[in-house]
Amino acid sequence: MKFFRKIASIALVLTLMVATFAAAPSLTAEAKTAKTASTAAGVAIGSVLIQGGNVNITAQGTAGSDDGMYHLVASDVNQVAPAGTDVAQTAVAAAATFSVPLAKDTANSMLYKKFTVCVMSGGALKAVSNSMYITNPEACASLAPGRMDFGKKGVLPELLKSVADKNQPAALGAKQVNLNIPLSQINRLAGYDYSVMKYNKLGMQVNVIILVDGNASQEFFNPYAYDGLGAHNYYGMNANTAEGIAALQNAASYLAKHYAGTGHGQVDNFIIGNEVNAWWLWNYMNCGSNDAFMQEYAKAFRIMYNGIKSENANANVYTCIDHQWSRAEASYYISGKEFLTKLNSIIKSEGNVDWRVAVHPYNAPLYAPRAWETSKNVSHSQSTPYVTVANIDVLTDFLCSSEMLSSTGAVRSVKMSEVGYVSHEGEELQAASLVYAYLVAENNRYIDGLIVTREVDHPEELAQGLSYGMCNMDGSQKMGFSFYQNASSADIIAQASAIAGVDLTSLITAR
């Protein structure tokens, strides 16, 4: 999303600004609790798994206990043990197991809880282990529709009816499309239902980006976002207050079930936020530090992951970064590399799961017309400031490292979920760039999608010199449309290479 809009109702802004003063003390209290809570590693939780109707927890190690018992505490994402509920006990032993009812969809549900072993010490519970969430929420899903993994080629479709009725994505041979669902629309999904079902019937997989827009209900806004309401595009999800946690849980499970082939269409992939590392513009939370920001996002992501996977076992869940990779950090963003490193560290420490990466590998600068160009800012080094399609191998190589592997030991897949090329220096360069991007995606086994922005030029982007559309605003097709349509054709590849002045296939870094 490269054009900037301010979308928030004045009434909502005023309401939340007032609420800030009530919420601020709870933030301070949580921060203090996190600093003072015991996380001594006398006991190590090894697994938290749904098995049948129960959650089974295994732990090893010993710690002294006044009553000779281990107490299993289940905490919400915004709590630090021993805060929470004592849900099970067992005698102190070098190897301990606990079993508690999952109780999904009840007031006592364990689906979103994190578990910590505690002991009685001086008359109060004290944490003596790490904390871990359920790592196989898909085990309790009642739905598992077959995925529509029909191809990598995708496009951001134009939803204006006069254009949408032409079904140009189908003519392009697109097998994936993106749809944004702002949480202000959570109870008004009829239009989205129509689009999801339409594209499914045309043989296309649907990817949904879940966003907290300025018109969302108050409970969705993280309190750290209150000071910026009305001044940003999208905001951080609220996994900080009880109301926010409940709202995210309900939204995640509802959207996943609604779009699991239950009569409203099928969504295979859910992307949690937009360019989250560029937080000032796209995921505003004024947390005061990168570490605090990452903790807030990771809590929300864990809720969304467990909620989605617990309804549709076959859905994939993605985080999202922009193209700033190892660029020196500023006050308004976190580099993509640091963002993924920190997110991975947090999630692994609390129970590794199969999260994936959506990236927007636009050219640097955005209006550069040649997708294949490298430079000092776009290189094949892990220290490259930017990741574009020309060096996307930097990202996939990074994810191949042992530290970044999924819970099953697999390399996390990458969806190039938003990337486009301008036509302002000529339709030929745009056309050649689209062919090159397609070749890169097809020759990297870790990439699971290429979503081109966009089917039709957008007026706000045009005003910024970003002529990304494969069609003009009047609906006429640019050269890029036919080139992308036939990107696998040897003749089109030859024509694109002639435009580029180099054999584009020679520039592919296969993976």
PDB file of N, CA, C and O in Angstrom, residues 322-324 359-365 368-374 377-380 384 386-396 414-421 432-444 447 449-453 484 504 507-511:
ATOM      1  N   ASP A 322       7.976  -4.482   4.572  1.00  0.00           N
ATOM      2  CA  ASP A 322       8.203  -3.757   3.322  1.00  0.00           C
ATOM      3  C   ASP A 322       9.578  -4.131   2.771  1.00  0.00           C
ATOM      4  O   ASP A 322      10.127  -5.178   3.123  1.00  0.00           O
ATOM      5  N   HIS A 323      10.160  -3.290   1.919  1.00  0.00           N
ATOM      6  CA  HIS A 323      11.423  -3.651   1.254  1.00  0.00           C
ATOM      7  C   HIS A 323      12.661  -3.126   1.963  1.00  0.00           C
ATOM      8  O   HIS A 323      13.776  -3.313   1.472  1.00  0.00           O
ATOM      9  N   GLN A 324      12.517  -2.492   3.118  1.00  0.00           N
ATOM     10  CA  GLN A 324      13.672  -1.980   3.860  1.00  0.00           C
ATOM     11  C   GLN A 324      14.281  -3.129   4.658  1.00  0.00           C
ATOM     12  O   GLN A 324      13.746  -3.524   5.688  1.00  0.00           O
ATOM     13  N   VAL A 359       6.027 -10.055   1.820  1.00  0.00           N
ATOM     14  CA  VAL A 359       6.975  -8.964   1.620  1.00  0.00           C
ATOM     15  C   VAL A 359       6.542  -8.133   0.427  1.00  0.00           C
ATOM     16  O   VAL A 359       5.918  -8.640  -0.507  1.00  0.00           O
ATOM     17  N   HIS A 360       6.883  -6.847   0.461  1.00  0.00           N
ATOM     18  CA  HIS A 360       6.580  -5.921  -0.630  1.00  0.00           C
ATOM     19  C   HIS A 360       7.896  -5.452  -1.253  1.00  0.00           C
ATOM     20  O   HIS A 360       8.393  -4.370  -0.938  1.00  0.00           O
ATOM     21  N   PRO A 361       8.463  -6.252  -2.159  1.00  0.00           N
ATOM     22  CA  PRO A 361       9.807  -5.956  -2.681  1.00  0.00           C
ATOM     23  C   PRO A 361       9.813  -4.968  -3.841  1.00  0.00           C
ATOM     24  O   PRO A 361      10.328  -5.251  -4.931  1.00  0.00           O
ATOM     25  N   TYR A 362       9.242  -3.804  -3.598  1.00  0.00           N
ATOM     26  CA  TYR A 362       9.255  -2.745  -4.612  1.00  0.00           C
ATOM     27  C   TYR A 362      10.687  -2.324  -4.934  1.00  0.00           C
ATOM     28  O   TYR A 362      11.608  -2.527  -4.129  1.00  0.00           O
ATOM     29  N   ASN A 363      10.842  -1.699  -6.089  1.00  0.00           N
ATOM     30  CA  ASN A 363      12.139  -1.126  -6.422  1.00  0.00           C
ATOM     31  C   ASN A 363      12.519  -0.039  -5.432  1.00  0.00           C
ATOM     32  O   ASN A 363      11.666   0.542  -4.758  1.00  0.00           O
ATOM     33  N   ALA A 364      13.800   0.247  -5.353  1.00  0.00           N
ATOM     34  CA  ALA A 364      14.296   1.326  -4.502  1.00  0.00           C
ATOM     35  C   ALA A 364      15.126   2.274  -5.365  1.00  0.00           C
ATOM     36  O   ALA A 364      16.193   1.873  -5.831  1.00  0.00           O
ATOM     37  N   PRO A 365      14.607   3.493  -5.625  1.00  0.00           N
ATOM     38  CA  PRO A 365      13.361   4.068  -5.122  1.00  0.00           C
ATOM     39  C   PRO A 365      12.128   3.473  -5.813  1.00  0.00           C
ATOM     40  O   PRO A 365      12.231   2.768  -6.813  1.00  0.00           O
ATOM     41  N   ALA A 368      11.622   3.761  -9.607  1.00  0.00           N
ATOM     42  CA  ALA A 368      12.616   3.202 -10.533  1.00  0.00           C
ATOM     43  C   ALA A 368      11.918   2.188 -11.427  1.00  0.00           C
ATOM     44  O   ALA A 368      11.178   1.331 -10.938  1.00  0.00           O
ATOM     45  N   PRO A 369      12.124   2.228 -12.741  1.00  0.00           N
ATOM     46  CA  PRO A 369      11.312   1.401 -13.645  1.00  0.00           C
ATOM     47  C   PRO A 369      11.855   0.015 -13.956  1.00  0.00           C
ATOM     48  O   PRO A 369      11.146  -0.801 -14.541  1.00  0.00           O
ATOM     49  N   ARG A 370      13.108  -0.271 -13.581  1.00  0.00           N
ATOM     50  CA  ARG A 370      13.734  -1.532 -14.003  1.00  0.00           C
ATOM     51  C   ARG A 370      13.846  -2.497 -12.827  1.00  0.00           C
ATOM     52  O   ARG A 370      14.625  -2.282 -11.903  1.00  0.00           O
ATOM     53  N   ALA A 371      13.090  -3.587 -12.882  1.00  0.00           N
ATOM     54  CA  ALA A 371      13.042  -4.547 -11.780  1.00  0.00           C
ATOM     55  C   ALA A 371      14.344  -5.302 -11.596  1.00  0.00           C
ATOM     56  O   ALA A 371      14.641  -5.791 -10.498  1.00  0.00           O
ATOM     57  N   TRP A 372      15.127  -5.451 -12.643  1.00  0.00           N
ATOM     58  CA  TRP A 372      16.318  -6.314 -12.614  1.00  0.00           C
ATOM     59  C   TRP A 372      17.569  -5.594 -12.138  1.00  0.00           C
ATOM     60  O   TRP A 372      18.618  -6.226 -11.968  1.00  0.00           O
ATOM     61  N   GLU A 373      17.507  -4.310 -11.900  1.00  0.00           N
ATOM     62  CA  GLU A 373      18.714  -3.556 -11.555  1.00  0.00           C
ATOM     63  C   GLU A 373      19.140  -3.786 -10.109  1.00  0.00           C
ATOM     64  O   GLU A 373      18.327  -3.812  -9.195  1.00  0.00           O
ATOM     65  N   THR A 374      20.441  -3.937  -9.925  1.00  0.00           N
ATOM     66  CA  THR A 374      21.039  -3.968  -8.601  1.00  0.00           C
ATOM     67  C   THR A 374      21.943  -2.744  -8.458  1.00  0.00           C
ATOM     68  O   THR A 374      22.246  -2.060  -9.437  1.00  0.00           O
ATOM     69  N   ASN A 377      22.579  -0.191  -3.044  1.00  0.00           N
ATOM     70  CA  ASN A 377      21.430  -0.315  -2.144  1.00  0.00           C
ATOM     71  C   ASN A 377      20.627  -1.589  -2.366  1.00  0.00           C
ATOM     72  O   ASN A 377      19.748  -1.920  -1.570  1.00  0.00           O
ATOM     73  N   VAL A 378      20.906  -2.283  -3.456  1.00  0.00           N
ATOM     74  CA  VAL A 378      20.188  -3.521  -3.790  1.00  0.00           C
ATOM     75  C   VAL A 378      21.228  -4.545  -4.240  1.00  0.00           C
ATOM     76  O   VAL A 378      21.585  -4.613  -5.410  1.00  0.00           O
ATOM     77  N   SER A 379      21.732  -5.301  -3.282  1.00  0.00           N
ATOM     78  CA  SER A 379      22.776  -6.284  -3.581  1.00  0.00           C
ATOM     79  C   SER A 379      22.342  -7.655  -3.072  1.00  0.00           C
ATOM     80  O   SER A 379      21.296  -7.798  -2.447  1.00  0.00           O
ATOM     81  N   HIS A 380      23.173  -8.646  -3.306  1.00  0.00           N
ATOM     82  CA  HIS A 380      22.869  -9.998  -2.848  1.00  0.00           C
ATOM     83  C   HIS A 380      23.500 -10.297  -1.494  1.00  0.00           C
ATOM     84  O   HIS A 380      23.592 -11.457  -1.081  1.00  0.00           O
ATOM     85  N   THR A 384      22.390  -5.741   2.522  1.00  0.00           N
ATOM     86  CA  THR A 384      21.776  -4.849   1.543  1.00  0.00           C
ATOM     87  C   THR A 384      20.715  -3.978   2.213  1.00  0.00           C
ATOM     88  O   THR A 384      19.906  -4.469   3.013  1.00  0.00           O
ATOM     89  N   TYR A 386      18.067  -2.679   0.880  1.00  0.00           N
ATOM     90  CA  TYR A 386      16.721  -2.974   0.387  1.00  0.00           C
ATOM     91  C   TYR A 386      16.666  -4.369  -0.222  1.00  0.00           C
ATOM     92  O   TYR A 386      17.654  -4.857  -0.787  1.00  0.00           O
ATOM     93  N   VAL A 387      15.496  -4.983  -0.117  1.00  0.00           N
ATOM     94  CA  VAL A 387      15.205  -6.225  -0.826  1.00  0.00           C
ATOM     95  C   VAL A 387      14.159  -5.916  -1.886  1.00  0.00           C
ATOM     96  O   VAL A 387      13.068  -5.427  -1.581  1.00  0.00           O
ATOM     97  N   THR A 388      14.499  -6.174  -3.133  1.00  0.00           N
ATOM     98  CA  THR A 388      13.581  -6.016  -4.252  1.00  0.00           C
ATOM     99  C   THR A 388      13.441  -7.382  -4.928  1.00  0.00           C
ATOM    100  O   THR A 388      14.026  -8.372  -4.479  1.00  0.00           O
ATOM    101  N   VAL A 389      12.707  -7.455  -6.009  1.00  0.00           N
ATOM    102  CA  VAL A 389      12.620  -8.715  -6.740  1.00  0.00           C
ATOM    103  C   VAL A 389      14.003  -9.148  -7.241  1.00  0.00           C
ATOM    104  O   VAL A 389      14.313 -10.339  -7.310  1.00  0.00           O
ATOM    105  N   ALA A 390      14.867  -8.179  -7.551  1.00  0.00           N
ATOM    106  CA  ALA A 390      16.196  -8.500  -8.086  1.00  0.00           C
ATOM    107  C   ALA A 390      17.079  -9.237  -7.089  1.00  0.00           C
ATOM    108  O   ALA A 390      17.992  -9.960  -7.489  1.00  0.00           O
ATOM    109  N   ASN A 391      16.834  -9.061  -5.804  1.00  0.00           N
ATOM    110  CA  ASN A 391      17.657  -9.747  -4.794  1.00  0.00           C
ATOM    111  C   ASN A 391      16.791 -10.388  -3.720  1.00  0.00           C
ATOM    112  O   ASN A 391      17.180 -10.460  -2.550  1.00  0.00           O
ATOM    113  N   ILE A 392      15.623 -10.879  -4.105  1.00  0.00           N
ATOM    114  CA  ILE A 392      14.720 -11.516  -3.149  1.00  0.00           C
ATOM    115  C   ILE A 392      15.359 -12.754  -2.533  1.00  0.00           C
ATOM    116  O   ILE A 392      14.957 -13.217  -1.456  1.00  0.00           O
ATOM    117  N   ASP A 393      16.392 -13.287  -3.171  1.00  0.00           N
ATOM    118  CA  ASP A 393      17.122 -14.416  -2.605  1.00  0.00           C
ATOM    119  C   ASP A 393      17.734 -14.084  -1.257  1.00  0.00           C
ATOM    120  O   ASP A 393      17.970 -14.982  -0.430  1.00  0.00           O
ATOM    121  N   VAL A 394      17.997 -12.801  -0.997  1.00  0.00           N
ATOM    122  CA  VAL A 394      18.509 -12.393   0.315  1.00  0.00           C
ATOM    123  C   VAL A 394      17.515 -12.799   1.400  1.00  0.00           C
ATOM    124  O   VAL A 394      17.895 -13.350   2.449  1.00  0.00           O
ATOM    125  N   LEU A 395      16.242 -12.539   1.168  1.00  0.00           N
ATOM    126  CA  LEU A 395      15.213 -12.885   2.147  1.00  0.00           C
ATOM    127  C   LEU A 395      15.035 -14.402   2.258  1.00  0.00           C
ATOM    128  O   LEU A 395      15.003 -14.949   3.369  1.00  0.00           O
ATOM    129  N   THR A 396      14.916 -15.089   1.131  1.00  0.00           N
ATOM    130  CA  THR A 396      14.698 -16.536   1.217  1.00  0.00           C
ATOM    131  C   THR A 396      15.922 -17.260   1.779  1.00  0.00           C
ATOM    132  O   THR A 396      15.779 -18.242   2.511  1.00  0.00           O
ATOM    133  N   VAL A 414       7.528 -17.487   1.361  1.00  0.00           N
ATOM    134  CA  VAL A 414       7.461 -16.032   1.173  1.00  0.00           C
ATOM    135  C   VAL A 414       6.440 -15.721   0.092  1.00  0.00           C
ATOM    136  O   VAL A 414       6.492 -16.290  -0.998  1.00  0.00           O
ATOM    137  N   LYS A 415       5.540 -14.827   0.407  1.00  0.00           N
ATOM    138  CA  LYS A 415       4.612 -14.329  -0.601  1.00  0.00           C
ATOM    139  C   LYS A 415       4.995 -12.893  -0.936  1.00  0.00           C
ATOM    140  O   LYS A 415       5.020 -12.035  -0.062  1.00  0.00           O
ATOM    141  N   MET A 416       5.350 -12.653  -2.194  1.00  0.00           N
ATOM    142  CA  MET A 416       5.597 -11.277  -2.643  1.00  0.00           C
ATOM    143  C   MET A 416       4.207 -10.672  -2.864  1.00  0.00           C
ATOM    144  O   MET A 416       3.689 -10.613  -3.974  1.00  0.00           O
ATOM    145  N   SER A 417       3.619 -10.250  -1.749  1.00  0.00           N
ATOM    146  CA  SER A 417       2.184  -9.957  -1.724  1.00  0.00           C
ATOM    147  C   SER A 417       1.822  -8.579  -2.261  1.00  0.00           C
ATOM    148  O   SER A 417       0.630  -8.277  -2.388  1.00  0.00           O
ATOM    149  N   GLU A 418       2.806  -7.778  -2.575  1.00  0.00           N
ATOM    150  CA  GLU A 418       2.531  -6.477  -3.188  1.00  0.00           C
ATOM    151  C   GLU A 418       3.810  -5.967  -3.837  1.00  0.00           C
ATOM    152  O   GLU A 418       4.798  -5.694  -3.151  1.00  0.00           O
ATOM    153  N   VAL A 419       3.797  -5.852  -5.161  1.00  0.00           N
ATOM    154  CA  VAL A 419       4.932  -5.285  -5.878  1.00  0.00           C
ATOM    155  C   VAL A 419       4.448  -4.812  -7.244  1.00  0.00           C
ATOM    156  O   VAL A 419       3.609  -5.464  -7.869  1.00  0.00           O
ATOM    157  N   GLY A 420       4.926  -3.664  -7.649  1.00  0.00           N
ATOM    158  CA  GLY A 420       4.504  -3.137  -8.936  1.00  0.00           C
ATOM    159  C   GLY A 420       5.594  -2.298  -9.569  1.00  0.00           C
ATOM    160  O   GLY A 420       6.587  -1.938  -8.913  1.00  0.00           O
ATOM    161  N   TYR A 421       5.391  -1.984 -10.841  1.00  0.00           N
ATOM    162  CA  TYR A 421       6.395  -1.241 -11.607  1.00  0.00           C
ATOM    163  C   TYR A 421       5.713  -0.122 -12.372  1.00  0.00           C
ATOM    164  O   TYR A 421       4.646  -0.308 -12.963  1.00  0.00           O
ATOM    165  N   ALA A 432       8.629  -5.331 -19.324  1.00  0.00           N
ATOM    166  CA  ALA A 432       9.799  -6.187 -19.118  1.00  0.00           C
ATOM    167  C   ALA A 432       9.988  -6.510 -17.640  1.00  0.00           C
ATOM    168  O   ALA A 432      10.358  -7.636 -17.275  1.00  0.00           O
ATOM    169  N   SER A 433       9.730  -5.529 -16.777  1.00  0.00           N
ATOM    170  CA  SER A 433       9.866  -5.746 -15.338  1.00  0.00           C
ATOM    171  C   SER A 433       8.875  -6.790 -14.835  1.00  0.00           C
ATOM    172  O   SER A 433       9.203  -7.624 -13.981  1.00  0.00           O
ATOM    173  N   LEU A 434       7.669  -6.764 -15.355  1.00  0.00           N
ATOM    174  CA  LEU A 434       6.668  -7.747 -14.946  1.00  0.00           C
ATOM    175  C   LEU A 434       7.073  -9.161 -15.349  1.00  0.00           C
ATOM    176  O   LEU A 434       6.887 -10.114 -14.593  1.00  0.00           O
ATOM    177  N   VAL A 435       7.644  -9.292 -16.523  1.00  0.00           N
ATOM    178  CA  VAL A 435       8.122 -10.605 -16.966  1.00  0.00           C
ATOM    179  C   VAL A 435       9.262 -11.076 -16.071  1.00  0.00           C
ATOM    180  O   VAL A 435       9.311 -12.239 -15.642  1.00  0.00           O
ATOM    181  N   TYR A 436      10.193 -10.172 -15.771  1.00  0.00           N
ATOM    182  CA  TYR A 436      11.320 -10.526 -14.902  1.00  0.00           C
ATOM    183  C   TYR A 436      10.824 -10.972 -13.527  1.00  0.00           C
ATOM    184  O   TYR A 436      11.296 -11.992 -12.986  1.00  0.00           O
ATOM    185  N   ALA A 437       9.881 -10.231 -12.942  1.00  0.00           N
ATOM    186  CA  ALA A 437       9.356 -10.590 -11.624  1.00  0.00           C
ATOM    187  C   ALA A 437       8.730 -11.979 -11.654  1.00  0.00           C
ATOM    188  O   ALA A 437       8.904 -12.781 -10.718  1.00  0.00           O
ATOM    189  N   TYR A 438       8.017 -12.271 -12.724  1.00  0.00           N
ATOM    190  CA  TYR A 438       7.400 -13.585 -12.869  1.00  0.00           C
ATOM    191  C   TYR A 438       8.472 -14.680 -12.923  1.00  0.00           C
ATOM    192  O   TYR A 438       8.349 -15.716 -12.264  1.00  0.00           O
ATOM    193  N   LEU A 439       9.525 -14.450 -13.681  1.00  0.00           N
ATOM    194  CA  LEU A 439      10.602 -15.436 -13.801  1.00  0.00           C
ATOM    195  C   LEU A 439      11.282 -15.671 -12.453  1.00  0.00           C
ATOM    196  O   LEU A 439      11.613 -16.815 -12.096  1.00  0.00           O
ATOM    197  N   VAL A 440      11.496 -14.597 -11.695  1.00  0.00           N
ATOM    198  CA  VAL A 440      12.109 -14.730 -10.375  1.00  0.00           C
ATOM    199  C   VAL A 440      11.232 -15.596  -9.472  1.00  0.00           C
ATOM    200  O   VAL A 440      11.712 -16.523  -8.804  1.00  0.00           O
ATOM    201  N   ALA A 441       9.939 -15.290  -9.445  1.00  0.00           N
ATOM    202  CA  ALA A 441       9.028 -16.052  -8.583  1.00  0.00           C
ATOM    203  C   ALA A 441       8.993 -17.525  -8.963  1.00  0.00           C
ATOM    204  O   ALA A 441       9.031 -18.407  -8.092  1.00  0.00           O
ATOM    205  N   GLU A 442       8.944 -17.787 -10.245  1.00  0.00           N
ATOM    206  CA  GLU A 442       8.845 -19.172 -10.700  1.00  0.00           C
ATOM    207  C   GLU A 442      10.125 -19.959 -10.451  1.00  0.00           C
ATOM    208  O   GLU A 442      10.090 -21.194 -10.379  1.00  0.00           O
ATOM    209  N   ASN A 443      11.246 -19.274 -10.282  1.00  0.00           N
ATOM    210  CA  ASN A 443      12.524 -19.954 -10.110  1.00  0.00           C
ATOM    211  C   ASN A 443      13.032 -19.927  -8.671  1.00  0.00           C
ATOM    212  O   ASN A 443      14.195 -20.223  -8.421  1.00  0.00           O
ATOM    213  N   ASN A 444      12.157 -19.590  -7.736  1.00  0.00           N
ATOM    214  CA  ASN A 444      12.520 -19.630  -6.320  1.00  0.00           C
ATOM    215  C   ASN A 444      11.467 -20.470  -5.606  1.00  0.00           C
ATOM    216  O   ASN A 444      10.328 -20.053  -5.450  1.00  0.00           O
ATOM    217  N   ILE A 447       9.204 -19.118  -2.745  1.00  0.00           N
ATOM    218  CA  ILE A 447       8.197 -18.085  -3.000  1.00  0.00           C
ATOM    219  C   ILE A 447       6.887 -18.757  -3.393  1.00  0.00           C
ATOM    220  O   ILE A 447       6.856 -19.589  -4.297  1.00  0.00           O
ATOM    221  N   GLY A 449       3.933 -16.893  -3.999  1.00  0.00           N
ATOM    222  CA  GLY A 449       3.011 -16.010  -4.694  1.00  0.00           C
ATOM    223  C   GLY A 449       3.659 -14.707  -5.120  1.00  0.00           C
ATOM    224  O   GLY A 449       4.598 -14.219  -4.476  1.00  0.00           O
ATOM    225  N   LEU A 450       3.188 -14.165  -6.233  1.00  0.00           N
ATOM    226  CA  LEU A 450       3.607 -12.864  -6.752  1.00  0.00           C
ATOM    227  C   LEU A 450       2.333 -12.073  -7.065  1.00  0.00           C
ATOM    228  O   LEU A 450       1.629 -12.384  -8.032  1.00  0.00           O
ATOM    229  N   ILE A 451       2.030 -11.094  -6.225  1.00  0.00           N
ATOM    230  CA  ILE A 451       0.815 -10.303  -6.399  1.00  0.00           C
ATOM    231  C   ILE A 451       1.211  -8.929  -6.934  1.00  0.00           C
ATOM    232  O   ILE A 451       1.793  -8.108  -6.217  1.00  0.00           O
ATOM    233  N   VAL A 452       0.903  -8.701  -8.202  1.00  0.00           N
ATOM    234  CA  VAL A 452       1.287  -7.448  -8.854  1.00  0.00           C
ATOM    235  C   VAL A 452       0.290  -6.349  -8.510  1.00  0.00           C
ATOM    236  O   VAL A 452      -0.926  -6.532  -8.574  1.00  0.00           O
ATOM    237  N   THR A 453       0.836  -5.224  -8.118  1.00  0.00           N
ATOM    238  CA  THR A 453       0.050  -4.009  -7.889  1.00  0.00           C
ATOM    239  C   THR A 453       0.172  -3.123  -9.118  1.00  0.00           C
ATOM    240  O   THR A 453       1.255  -2.670  -9.430  1.00  0.00           O
ATOM    241  N   TYR A 484       2.525  -9.675 -18.944  1.00  0.00           N
ATOM    242  CA  TYR A 484       2.303 -10.452 -17.729  1.00  0.00           C
ATOM    243  C   TYR A 484       1.393 -11.644 -18.022  1.00  0.00           C
ATOM    244  O   TYR A 484       1.581 -12.737 -17.493  1.00  0.00           O
ATOM    245  N   LEU A 504      17.142 -11.739 -19.640  1.00  0.00           N
ATOM    246  CA  LEU A 504      16.621 -11.704 -18.277  1.00  0.00           C
ATOM    247  C   LEU A 504      16.812 -13.037 -17.556  1.00  0.00           C
ATOM    248  O   LEU A 504      16.978 -13.079 -16.341  1.00  0.00           O
ATOM    249  N   LEU A 507      19.850 -13.371 -15.407  1.00  0.00           N
ATOM    250  CA  LEU A 507      19.918 -12.588 -14.164  1.00  0.00           C
ATOM    251  C   LEU A 507      19.173 -13.255 -13.025  1.00  0.00           C
ATOM    252  O   LEU A 507      19.130 -12.713 -11.922  1.00  0.00           O
ATOM    253  N   ILE A 508      18.594 -14.420 -13.279  1.00  0.00           N
ATOM    254  CA  ILE A 508      17.815 -15.093 -12.243  1.00  0.00           C
ATOM    255  C   ILE A 508      18.723 -15.799 -11.256  1.00  0.00           C
ATOM    256  O   ILE A 508      19.637 -16.542 -11.642  1.00  0.00           O
ATOM    257  N   THR A 509      18.488 -15.549  -9.961  1.00  0.00           N
ATOM    258  CA  THR A 509      19.192 -16.254  -8.900  1.00  0.00           C
ATOM    259  C   THR A 509      18.262 -17.351  -8.406  1.00  0.00           C
ATOM    260  O   THR A 509      17.417 -17.123  -7.533  1.00  0.00           O
ATOM    261  N   ALA A 510      18.377 -18.521  -8.994  1.00  0.00           N
ATOM    262  CA  ALA A 510      17.455 -19.628  -8.681  1.00  0.00           C
ATOM    263  C   ALA A 510      17.692 -20.137  -7.257  1.00  0.00           C
ATOM    264  O   ALA A 510      18.811 -20.151  -6.751  1.00  0.00           O
ATOM    265  N   ARG A 511      16.612 -20.537  -6.656  1.00  0.00           N
ATOM    266  CA  ARG A 511      16.675 -21.108  -5.313  1.00  0.00           C
ATOM    267  C   ARG A 511      15.743 -22.324  -5.201  1.00  0.00           C
ATOM    268  O   ARG A 511      14.742 -22.382  -5.868  1.00  0.00           O
TER     269      ARG A 511
END
